[in-house]
CSV table of C-alpha atoms in Angstrom, one decimal:
chain,number,residue,atom,x,y,z
Q,290,MET,CA,114.4,53.7,266.8
Q,291,TYR,CA,116.5,53.8,263.3
Q,292,GLY,CA,113.7,51.6,262.0
Q,293,VAL,CA,111.3,53.6,262.7
Q,294,GLN,CA,112.9,56.9,261.2
Q,295,ASN,CA,113.4,54.6,257.8
Q,296,LEU,CA,109.5,53.8,258.1
Q,297,GLY,CA,108.7,57.3,258.3
Q,298,SER,CA,110.9,58.3,255.5
Q,299,LEU,CA,109.5,56.3,253.4
Q,300,VAL,CA,105.9,57.0,254.1
Q,301,GLY,CA,107.4,60.7,253.3
Q,302,ASP,CA,108.5,59.8,249.9
Q,303,ARG,CA,105.6,57.9,249.1
Q,304,ASN,CA,103.3,60.9,249.6
Q,305,HIS,CA,105.8,62.9,247.8
Q,306,LEU,CA,105.7,60.6,244.9
Q,307,ILE,CA,101.7,60.9,245.0
Q,308,ILE,CA,101.6,64.5,245.0
Q,309,ILE,CA,103.9,64.4,242.0
Q,310,VAL,CA,101.7,61.7,240.3
Q,311,LEU,CA,98.6,63.6,241.1
Q,312,THR,CA,100.3,67.1,239.6
Q,313,VAL,CA,101.5,65.3,236.3
Q,314,ASN,CA,98.1,64.0,236.0
Q,315,ILE,CA,96.5,67.1,236.3
Q,316,THR,CA,98.8,69.1,234.0
Q,317,ASN,CA,98.3,66.3,231.2
Q,318,GLY,CA,94.7,66.8,231.6
Q,319,ARG,CA,94.8,70.7,231.2
Q,320,GLY,CA,97.4,70.2,228.6
Q,321,LYS,CA,95.0,67.8,226.7
Q,322,GLN,CA,92.1,70.3,227.1
Q,323,GLN,CA,94.3,73.1,225.6
Q,324,ILE,CA,95.0,71.4,222.7
Q,325,ALA,CA,91.3,70.2,222.3
Q,326,GLN,CA,90.6,73.6,222.5
Q,327,GLY,CA,93.0,74.9,220.3
Q,328,ARG,CA,91.9,72.1,217.6
Q,329,LYS,CA,88.3,73.3,218.5
Q,330,THR,CA,89.4,77.2,217.5
Q,331,HIS,CA,91.5,76.0,214.8
Q,332,ALA,CA,88.7,73.9,212.9
Q,333,LEU,CA,86.1,77.0,213.9
Q,334,ALA,CA,88.5,80.0,212.1
Q,335,ALA,CA,88.9,77.4,208.9
Q,336,VAL,CA,85.2,77.3,208.6
Q,337,ALA,CA,84.7,81.1,209.2
Q,338,ASP,CA,87.8,81.6,206.8
Q,339,SER,CA,86.2,79.0,203.9
Q,340,SER,CA,82.7,80.7,204.6
Q,341,ALA,CA,84.2,84.0,203.9
Q,342,MET,CA,85.8,82.9,200.9
Q,343,ALA,CA,82.6,81.6,199.5
Q,344,LEU,CA,80.9,84.7,200.2
Q,345,GLN,CA,83.5,86.5,198.1
Q,346,PRO,CA,82.6,86.9,194.4
Q,347,SER,CA,85.1,84.3,192.3
Q,348,PRO,CA,86.7,86.1,189.7
Q,349,ARG,CA,85.4,86.1,186.1
Q,350,PRO,CA,87.2,84.0,183.5
Q,351,MET,CA,89.2,85.4,181.0
Q,352,ASP,CA,87.5,85.1,178.1
Q,353,TYR,CA,89.3,86.1,174.4
Q,354,PRO,CA,87.3,88.2,171.7
Q,355,PHE,CA,87.0,86.5,168.0
Q,356,ALA,CA,89.7,87.8,165.4
Q,357,THR,CA,87.8,90.7,163.2
Q,358,SER,CA,88.1,90.4,159.7
Q,359,PRO,CA,91.3,93.2,159.3
Q,360,ASP,CA,93.4,90.5,161.6
Q,361,ILE,CA,92.2,87.5,159.6
Q,362,LEU,CA,93.1,88.9,156.5
Q,363,ARG,CA,96.6,90.3,157.8
Q,364,THR,CA,97.3,86.4,158.9
Q,365,HIS,CA,96.3,84.9,155.6
Q,366,GLN,CA,98.5,87.9,153.8
Q,367,LYS,CA,101.5,86.9,155.9
Q,368,ASP,CA,101.3,83.1,155.2
Q,369,ALA,CA,100.7,83.6,151.5
Q,370,TYR,CA,104.1,85.6,151.5
Q,371,ILE,CA,105.7,82.9,153.5
Q,372,THR,CA,104.3,79.9,151.3
Q,373,GLY,CA,105.6,82.1,148.3
Q,374,THR,CA,109.1,82.4,149.3
Q,375,LEU,CA,109.4,79.0,150.4
Q,376,SER,CA,108.0,78.1,146.5
Q,377,THR,CA,110.1,80.4,145.2
Q,378,GLN,CA,113.2,78.9,146.7
Q,379,ALA,CA,111.8,75.4,146.3
Q,380,SER,CA,111.7,76.5,142.3
Q,381,THR,CA,115.2,77.8,142.4
Q,382,ILE,CA,116.6,74.7,144.1
Q,383,ILE,CA,114.9,72.2,141.4
Q,384,ARG,CA,116.4,74.7,138.3
Q,385,ALA,CA,119.7,74.3,139.4
Q,386,LEU,CA,119.1,70.5,140.3
Q,387,LEU,CA,117.2,69.6,137.4
Q,388,GLY,CA,116.6,72.2,134.8
Q,389,ALA,CA,114.3,74.8,133.9
Q,390,ARG,CA,112.4,72.6,131.9
Q,391,PHE,CA,111.3,69.9,135.1
Q,392,ALA,CA,110.9,73.2,137.2
Q,393,HIS,CA,108.4,74.9,134.6
Q,394,LYS,CA,106.5,71.6,134.1
Q,395,TYR,CA,106.0,70.9,137.7
Q,396,ALA,CA,105.3,74.6,138.8
Q,397,ASP,CA,102.2,73.9,140.4
Q,398,ALA,CA,103.4,70.5,142.1
Q,399,THR,CA,106.0,72.5,143.6
Q,400,ASN,CA,103.6,75.3,144.8
Q,401,HIS,CA,101.2,72.8,146.5
Q,402,LEU,CA,104.0,71.2,148.0
Q,403,SER,CA,105.3,74.1,149.5
Q,404,GLU,CA,101.9,75.3,150.9
Q,405,LEU,CA,101.7,71.4,152.5
Q,406,LEU,CA,104.9,71.6,154.0
Q,407,TYR,CA,104.0,74.9,155.6
Q,408,LEU,CA,101.0,73.7,156.9
Q,409,CYS,CA,102.1,70.6,158.2
Q,410,VAL,CA,105.2,72.0,160.4
Q,411,THR,CA,102.6,74.5,161.7
Q,412,THR,CA,99.2,73.7,161.7
Q,413,LEU,CA,99.0,70.0,161.6
Q,414,LEU,CA,101.5,69.8,164.8
Q,415,GLY,CA,99.5,71.9,166.9
Q,416,ASN,CA,101.3,75.2,166.3
Q,417,ARG,CA,100.8,78.7,165.2
Q,418,THR,CA,101.7,79.5,161.8
Q,419,LEU,CA,103.8,83.1,161.3
Q,420,GLY,CA,100.7,84.8,160.2
Q,421,GLU,CA,98.9,83.8,163.6
Q,422,GLU,CA,101.8,84.9,165.7
Q,423,TYR,CA,102.2,87.9,163.7
Q,424,CYS,CA,98.6,88.9,164.4
Q,425,ASP,CA,98.1,87.7,167.5
Q,426,VAL,CA,95.6,85.1,166.8
Q,427,ILE,CA,94.8,81.4,167.5
Q,428,GLN,CA,92.3,78.6,165.7
Q,429,VAL,CA,89.5,77.3,167.9
Q,430,GLU,CA,86.5,75.2,167.0
Q,431,ASP,CA,83.6,77.4,166.8
Q,432,ASP,CA,80.9,75.1,168.4
Q,433,THR,CA,83.2,73.8,171.4
Q,434,LEU,CA,85.6,76.8,171.5
Q,435,ARG,CA,88.3,74.5,172.3
Q,436,LEU,CA,91.9,74.2,170.1
Q,437,ALA,CA,90.8,72.7,166.8
Q,438,GLY,CA,91.5,68.9,167.1
Q,439,LEU,CA,93.8,66.7,164.8
Q,440,GLY,CA,90.7,65.6,163.2
Q,441,ARG,CA,89.6,69.2,161.9
Q,442,ARG,CA,93.2,70.0,161.2
Q,443,VAL,CA,93.8,67.2,159.1
Q,444,GLY,CA,90.6,68.1,157.2
Q,445,TYR,CA,91.2,71.7,156.6
Q,446,ILE,CA,94.6,71.0,155.2
Q,447,SER,CA,93.5,68.6,152.7
Q,448,SER,CA,90.7,70.8,151.7
Q,449,ILE,CA,92.9,73.7,151.3
Q,450,ILE,CA,95.7,71.8,149.2
Q,451,PHE,CA,94.2,68.8,147.3
Q,452,ALA,CA,90.9,70.4,146.9
Q,453,PRO,CA,92.1,73.4,144.5
Q,454,TRP,CA,94.5,71.2,142.7
Q,455,MET,CA,92.0,68.0,141.8
Q,456,LEU,CA,89.4,71.0,140.9
Q,457,GLY,CA,92.4,72.6,138.6
Q,458,LYS,CA,92.7,68.8,137.2
Q,459,THR,CA,89.3,67.8,136.7
Q,460,LEU,CA,87.0,70.8,135.7
Q,461,PRO,CA,88.9,71.4,132.1
Q,462,ALA,CA,88.5,67.7,131.3
Q,463,LEU,CA,84.9,68.0,132.4
Q,464,ARG,CA,84.1,71.0,130.5
Q,465,ARG,CA,85.3,69.7,127.3
Q,466,LYS,CA,83.2,66.8,127.9
Q,467,LEU,CA,80.3,69.0,128.6
Q,468,ARG,CA,80.8,71.2,125.7
Q,469,SER,CA,81.3,68.4,123.2
Q,470,LYS,CA,78.2,66.9,124.5
Q,471,LEU,CA,76.3,70.0,124.1
Q,472,GLU,CA,77.6,71.1,120.6
Q,473,TRP,CA,76.7,67.7,119.4
Q,474,ASN,CA,73.1,67.9,120.8
Q,475,VAL,CA,72.8,71.2,118.9
Q,476,GLU,CA,74.1,70.3,116.1
Q,477,HIS,CA,71.9,67.5,115.5
Q,478,ALA,CA,68.9,69.5,116.4
Q,479,ARG,CA,69.3,71.5,113.8
Q,480,GLN,CA,70.4,68.9,111.3
Q,481,ARG,CA,66.8,67.4,112.2
Q,482,GLY,CA,65.2,70.4,111.2
Q,483,GLU,CA,63.8,70.8,115.2
Q,484,SER,CA,62.5,74.2,115.5
Q,485,ALA,CA,64.7,76.4,117.5
Q,486,GLN,CA,61.5,77.6,119.7
Q,487,THR,CA,61.6,74.0,121.7
Q,488,ARG,CA,62.3,75.0,125.3
Q,489,ALA,CA,65.2,71.9,125.6
Q,490,PHE,CA,66.9,73.4,122.1
Q,491,LYS,CA,67.1,76.9,124.0
Q,492,ILE,CA,68.1,75.8,127.1
Q,493,GLN,CA,71.3,73.7,126.0
Q,494,GLU,CA,72.0,76.7,123.6
Q,495,TYR,CA,72.5,79.4,126.7
Q,496,ILE,CA,74.2,76.3,128.5
Q,497,LEU,CA,76.8,75.8,125.7
Q,498,LYS,CA,77.1,79.8,125.2
Q,499,HIS,CA,77.7,80.5,129.2
Q,500,LEU,CA,79.3,77.0,130.0
Q,501,ASP,CA,82.3,78.8,131.6
Q,502,THR,CA,80.7,80.7,133.7
Q,503,PHE,CA,78.4,78.0,134.8
Q,504,THR,CA,81.6,75.6,135.5
Q,505,SER,CA,83.4,78.5,137.2
Q,506,PRO,CA,83.7,78.4,140.9
Q,507,ASN,CA,84.4,82.0,140.9
Q,508,PRO,CA,80.8,82.8,141.8
Q,509,ILE,CA,80.8,81.0,144.7
Q,510,TYR,CA,84.3,82.4,146.0
Q,511,ALA,CA,83.0,85.6,145.7
Q,512,LEU,CA,79.5,84.7,147.6
Q,513,SER,CA,81.8,83.4,150.5
Q,514,LEU,CA,84.1,86.6,150.5
Q,515,ALA,CA,80.8,88.7,150.8
Q,516,THR,CA,79.7,86.9,153.7
Q,517,PHE,CA,83.1,86.9,155.2
Q,518,TYR,CA,83.3,90.7,154.9
Q,519,PHE,CA,79.6,91.1,156.8
Q,520,THR,CA,80.1,88.8,159.6
Q,521,GLY,CA,84.2,88.4,159.7
Q,522,ALA,CA,83.8,84.9,160.6
Q,523,TYR,CA,85.3,82.9,157.8
Q,524,TYR,CA,87.9,83.5,155.2
Q,525,HIS,CA,88.3,80.3,153.5
Q,526,LEU,CA,85.6,77.7,152.6
Q,527,SER,CA,87.7,75.0,153.8
Q,528,LYS,CA,87.3,76.8,157.4
Q,529,ARG,CA,83.9,77.5,157.2
Q,530,LEU,CA,83.7,73.5,156.1
Q,531,PHE,CA,85.1,72.6,159.2
Q,532,ARG,CA,84.1,75.6,161.4
Q,533,LEU,CA,87.2,76.7,162.4
Q,534,ARG,CA,87.8,80.3,163.8
Q,535,TYR,CA,90.6,82.6,164.9
Q,536,VAL,CA,90.4,84.1,168.5
Q,537,PHE,CA,93.0,86.6,170.1
Q,538,THR,CA,95.7,85.5,172.3
Q,539,LYS,CA,95.3,88.9,174.3
Q,540,GLN,CA,92.3,91.3,175.7
Q,541,ILE,CA,91.8,94.0,173.1
Q,542,LYS,CA,91.6,97.3,174.9
Q,543,PRO,CA,88.5,99.6,173.9
Q,544,ASP,CA,90.7,102.0,172.0
Q,545,GLU,CA,92.0,99.1,170.0
Q,546,GLN,CA,88.8,98.0,168.6
Q,547,ARG,CA,89.0,97.2,164.8
Q,548,VAL,CA,86.5,98.3,161.9
Q,549,GLY,CA,85.1,95.7,159.8
Q,550,TYR,CA,84.9,95.4,156.3
Q,551,GLU,CA,81.4,95.4,155.9
Q,552,VAL,CA,81.4,98.2,153.2
Q,553,LEU,CA,83.7,96.0,151.0
Q,554,GLY,CA,81.0,93.2,151.2
Q,555,VAL,CA,78.3,95.7,150.0
Q,556,LEU,CA,80.5,96.8,146.9
Q,557,LEU,CA,80.7,92.9,146.0
Q,558,VAL,CA,77.1,92.3,146.4
Q,559,LEU,CA,76.5,95.3,144.5
Q,560,GLN,CA,78.8,94.1,142.2
Q,561,MET,CA,77.4,90.8,141.5
Q,562,ALA,CA,73.6,92.1,141.5
Q,563,VAL,CA,75.0,94.5,138.4
Q,564,GLN,CA,76.4,91.8,136.7
Q,565,THR,CA,73.5,89.5,137.0
Q,566,ILE,CA,71.0,92.5,135.6
Q,567,LEU,CA,73.2,93.1,132.9
Q,568,HIS,CA,73.4,89.0,132.1
Q,569,VAL,CA,69.8,88.8,132.4
Q,570,ARG,CA,69.2,92.0,129.8
Q,571,GLU,CA,71.8,90.8,127.2
Q,572,THR,CA,70.1,87.2,127.0
Q,573,TYR,CA,66.6,88.8,127.0
Q,574,HIS,CA,67.9,90.9,124.2
Q,575,GLU,CA,69.3,88.2,122.4
Q,576,ALA,CA,66.4,86.1,122.5
Q,577,THR,CA,63.9,88.9,121.3
Q,578,THR,CA,66.6,89.6,118.2
Q,579,GLN,CA,66.6,85.9,117.4
Q,580,THR,CA,63.0,85.6,117.5
Q,581,ALA,CA,62.8,88.7,115.2
Q,582,MET,CA,65.2,87.1,112.6
Q,583,MET,CA,63.5,84.0,112.6
Q,584,GLY,CA,60.6,85.8,111.9
Q,585,ASP,CA,61.7,88.1,109.1
Q,586,ALA,CA,63.7,85.0,107.8
Q,587,GLU,CA,60.5,83.0,107.0
Q,588,GLN,CA,58.8,85.8,105.1
Q,589,SER,CA,62.2,86.6,102.9
Q,590,ALA,CA,62.8,84.9,99.3
Q,591,THR,CA,65.4,82.4,99.4
Q,592,ALA,CA,68.0,81.8,96.4
Q,593,ILE,CA,69.5,78.5,95.8
Q,594,VAL,CA,73.4,79.1,95.1
Q,595,GLY,CA,76.5,76.7,94.8
Q,596,LYS,CA,75.9,73.2,95.8
Q,597,GLY,CA,72.2,73.9,96.4
Q,598,VAL,CA,72.9,75.9,99.3
Q,599,GLU,CA,69.9,78.1,100.3
Q,600,ILE,CA,70.1,81.9,101.6
Q,601,PRO,CA,68.1,84.6,102.0
Q,602,LEU,CA,67.3,87.2,99.9
Q,603,GLY,CA,64.9,89.8,101.4
Q,604,SER,CA,66.7,90.5,104.6
Q,605,THR,CA,70.3,90.4,105.7
Q,606,LEU,CA,69.5,90.5,109.2
Q,607,GLY,CA,69.1,86.3,109.3
Q,608,TYR,CA,72.1,85.6,106.9
Q,609,SER,CA,75.2,84.6,108.6
Q,610,PRO,CA,78.1,83.6,106.5
Q,611,THR,CA,78.9,80.9,109.1
Q,612,HIS,CA,75.5,79.3,108.5
Q,613,LEU,CA,76.4,78.2,105.4
Q,614,LEU,CA,79.4,76.1,106.6
Q,615,ALA,CA,77.6,73.7,108.0
Q,616,ASP,CA,76.0,72.6,104.7
Q,617,MET,CA,79.3,72.5,103.3
Q,618,ASP,CA,81.6,69.7,102.8
Q,619,THR,CA,84.2,69.7,106.0
Q,620,PRO,CA,86.4,67.4,107.1
Q,621,HIS,CA,85.2,64.6,109.3
Q,622,LYS,CA,88.0,64.8,111.6
Q,623,LEU,CA,86.6,67.9,112.9
Q,624,PRO,CA,85.0,68.7,116.4
Q,625,PRO,CA,81.3,68.6,116.5
Q,626,GLY,CA,80.1,72.1,115.9
Q,627,LEU,CA,83.6,73.5,114.9
Q,628,SER,CA,82.7,73.9,111.6
Q,629,ALA,CA,79.8,76.0,112.1
Q,630,SER,CA,81.5,78.8,114.1
Q,631,THR,CA,84.8,79.2,112.2
Q,632,ALA,CA,85.9,78.9,108.5
Q,633,THR,CA,89.8,78.3,109.3
Q,634,PRO,CA,91.0,74.9,108.8
Q,635,VAL,CA,92.2,72.9,111.5
Q,636,LEU,CA,95.6,71.6,110.8
Q,637,GLU,CA,97.2,68.3,112.1
Q,638,GLY,CA,100.5,69.9,112.5
Q,639,ALA,CA,102.0,73.3,113.3
Q,640,ARG,CA,102.4,75.4,109.9
Q,641,TYR,CA,105.8,76.5,110.6
Q,642,ASP,CA,108.0,74.4,112.6
Q,643,LEU,CA,111.9,76.1,113.2
Q,644,LYS,CA,113.4,72.4,113.4
Q,645,ASP,CA,113.7,73.1,109.8
Q,646,LEU,CA,116.4,75.7,109.5
Q,647,GLU,CA,115.1,76.8,105.9
Q,648,ILE,CA,112.0,78.4,107.8
Q,649,MET,CA,112.3,81.5,108.9
Q,650,ALA,CA,115.9,81.5,108.5
Q,651,TRP,CA,116.2,84.9,109.8
Q,652,ILE,CA,116.1,83.8,113.2
Q,653,PRO,CA,119.5,82.3,114.2
Q,654,GLU,CA,120.8,78.5,115.2
Q,655,GLY,CA,120.9,77.7,119.0
Q,656,GLN,CA,118.5,78.6,121.9
Q,657,GLN,CA,117.2,81.9,120.0
Q,658,ARG,CA,115.1,79.6,118.2
Q,659,LYS,CA,113.7,77.6,120.9
Q,660,CYS,CA,110.7,78.2,123.1
Q,661,THR,CA,111.0,79.1,126.6
Q,662,LEU,CA,108.1,77.4,127.8
Q,663,CYS,CA,108.6,74.0,125.9
Q,664,LEU,CA,112.7,74.5,125.5
Q,665,GLU,CA,112.1,73.1,122.0
Q,666,PRO,CA,112.3,74.7,118.5
Q,667,PHE,CA,109.4,77.1,118.1
Q,668,ARG,CA,106.2,75.7,116.4
Q,669,ASP,CA,104.1,78.4,114.7
Q,670,PRO,CA,106.0,81.2,116.5
Q,671,SER,CA,104.2,84.2,118.2
Q,672,ALA,CA,105.1,87.3,119.6
Q,673,THR,CA,103.3,89.0,122.9
Q,674,THR,CA,102.8,92.7,122.7
Q,675,CYS,CA,105.8,93.1,124.7
Q,676,GLY,CA,108.2,91.5,122.5
Q,677,HIS,CA,108.9,88.2,123.5
Q,678,VAL,CA,108.2,85.1,121.2
Q,679,PHE,CA,106.7,81.5,122.0
Q,680,CYS,CA,105.4,78.7,120.5
Q,681,TRP,CA,101.7,79.6,119.6
Q,682,THR,CA,99.9,76.8,121.8
Q,683,CYS,CA,102.0,77.3,124.7
Q,684,VAL,CA,101.5,80.9,124.7
Q,685,GLN,CA,97.9,80.6,124.5
Q,686,ASP,CA,98.1,78.0,127.1
Q,687,TRP,CA,99.7,80.0,129.3
Q,688,VAL,CA,97.5,83.5,128.6
Q,689,LYS,CA,94.3,81.4,129.5
Q,690,GLU,CA,95.6,80.8,132.8
Q,691,LYS,CA,97.6,84.0,133.5
Q,692,ALA,CA,96.7,86.8,131.1
Q,693,GLU,CA,100.3,88.0,131.6
Q,694,CYS,CA,103.8,87.4,129.5
Q,695,PRO,CA,105.5,84.6,131.3
Q,696,LEU,CA,109.0,86.4,131.3
Q,697,CYS,CA,108.1,90.1,132.0
Q,698,ARG,CA,104.5,89.6,133.5
Q,699,GLN,CA,103.5,92.3,131.3
Q,700,SER,CA,99.7,91.9,130.8
Q,701,VAL,CA,98.8,90.1,127.9
Q,702,LEU,CA,95.6,89.3,126.4
Q,703,PRO,CA,95.0,86.2,124.0
Q,704,GLN,CA,93.7,88.6,121.3
Q,705,LYS,CA,96.9,90.3,121.5
Q,706,VAL,CA,99.5,87.4,120.4
Q,707,LEU,CA,100.4,88.1,116.9
Q,708,PRO,CA,101.4,85.1,114.8
Q,709,LEU,CA,105.1,85.4,113.3
Q,710,ARG,CA,105.3,85.0,109.5
């Protein structure tokens, strides 16, 4: 009896276990279905969200407008002020360490090195200059609209620093060689008796007269500046060469729109046009006058004076005392053409050298007898309009580069320098 009850209990437990297993399986199946359905719903929601985002318009990229000419000018003025301050401080240090003579001798090199140092610690390293930060602008490449690459930055710095320095060193020597060559050609043509009506003679004489204008870079700078005023793109030739432009680093509001300098461009073009017209008129007038003078000289009588020098008598228009100098005996050391343009003899040394204390003894000994520019005793001392005294050659070389007094910066013209006697 007990065995039958145990068997019945075992059968009941087995049925109970089967029911539990079936219940668990059904529950797991429903859970899997719910999980699968949830995943499917989540995927559909993600697809719907992505479709909705695709239908929405994408935000416009932020564009930075190009800087205008007033901001570019302020940028360069600020940088010029900073480099000028650095150059002044460097000159002060050099003067204190190596003396005033060394500082004056290498003043140009100090200026260029100061500017080079400033650009190396800013532009070369990819940083903005103080002027660019002041005006909220930055350099970009005009063709790619990206930040200026290393190659263009190096080229820009090299051209803006070394090109003017090399031009200042080579241009005077080139001008002297061309002038000497042209003077020799013109003088040789006159000695051979060639007619002044030949085209080659006229061209060489015209180039010789206007050689300084032809070899000056100022017209190129003027054209570049006029183009900048009209377009507002490139202020320096170096930036135009390497196609570097400025863009704002912020959005410009409608009430912050800048006004260009087109009016200045028009005025600059008018100035160049007027100068060109006056030059053409002057050249034409000189050519006409010279032709008339030659015609009168051929019809006038002549006389022989002195050592066989022939001068016109019928008309004084064709006579110039400087024409006689070419036929007179002149020192063989004179440069070609100099004897035909001036009657002043060329001296080998200074006329008044204050190394000799007996010369101009009324000037006290010591520093008062030394030139401020060369720091040596005066050679042909000459006074400017402001009253400062320098050597004749020193002050003439100075005013050719800067028409101002080296000490007080007052305006001085070369023809206003007075030699002391």
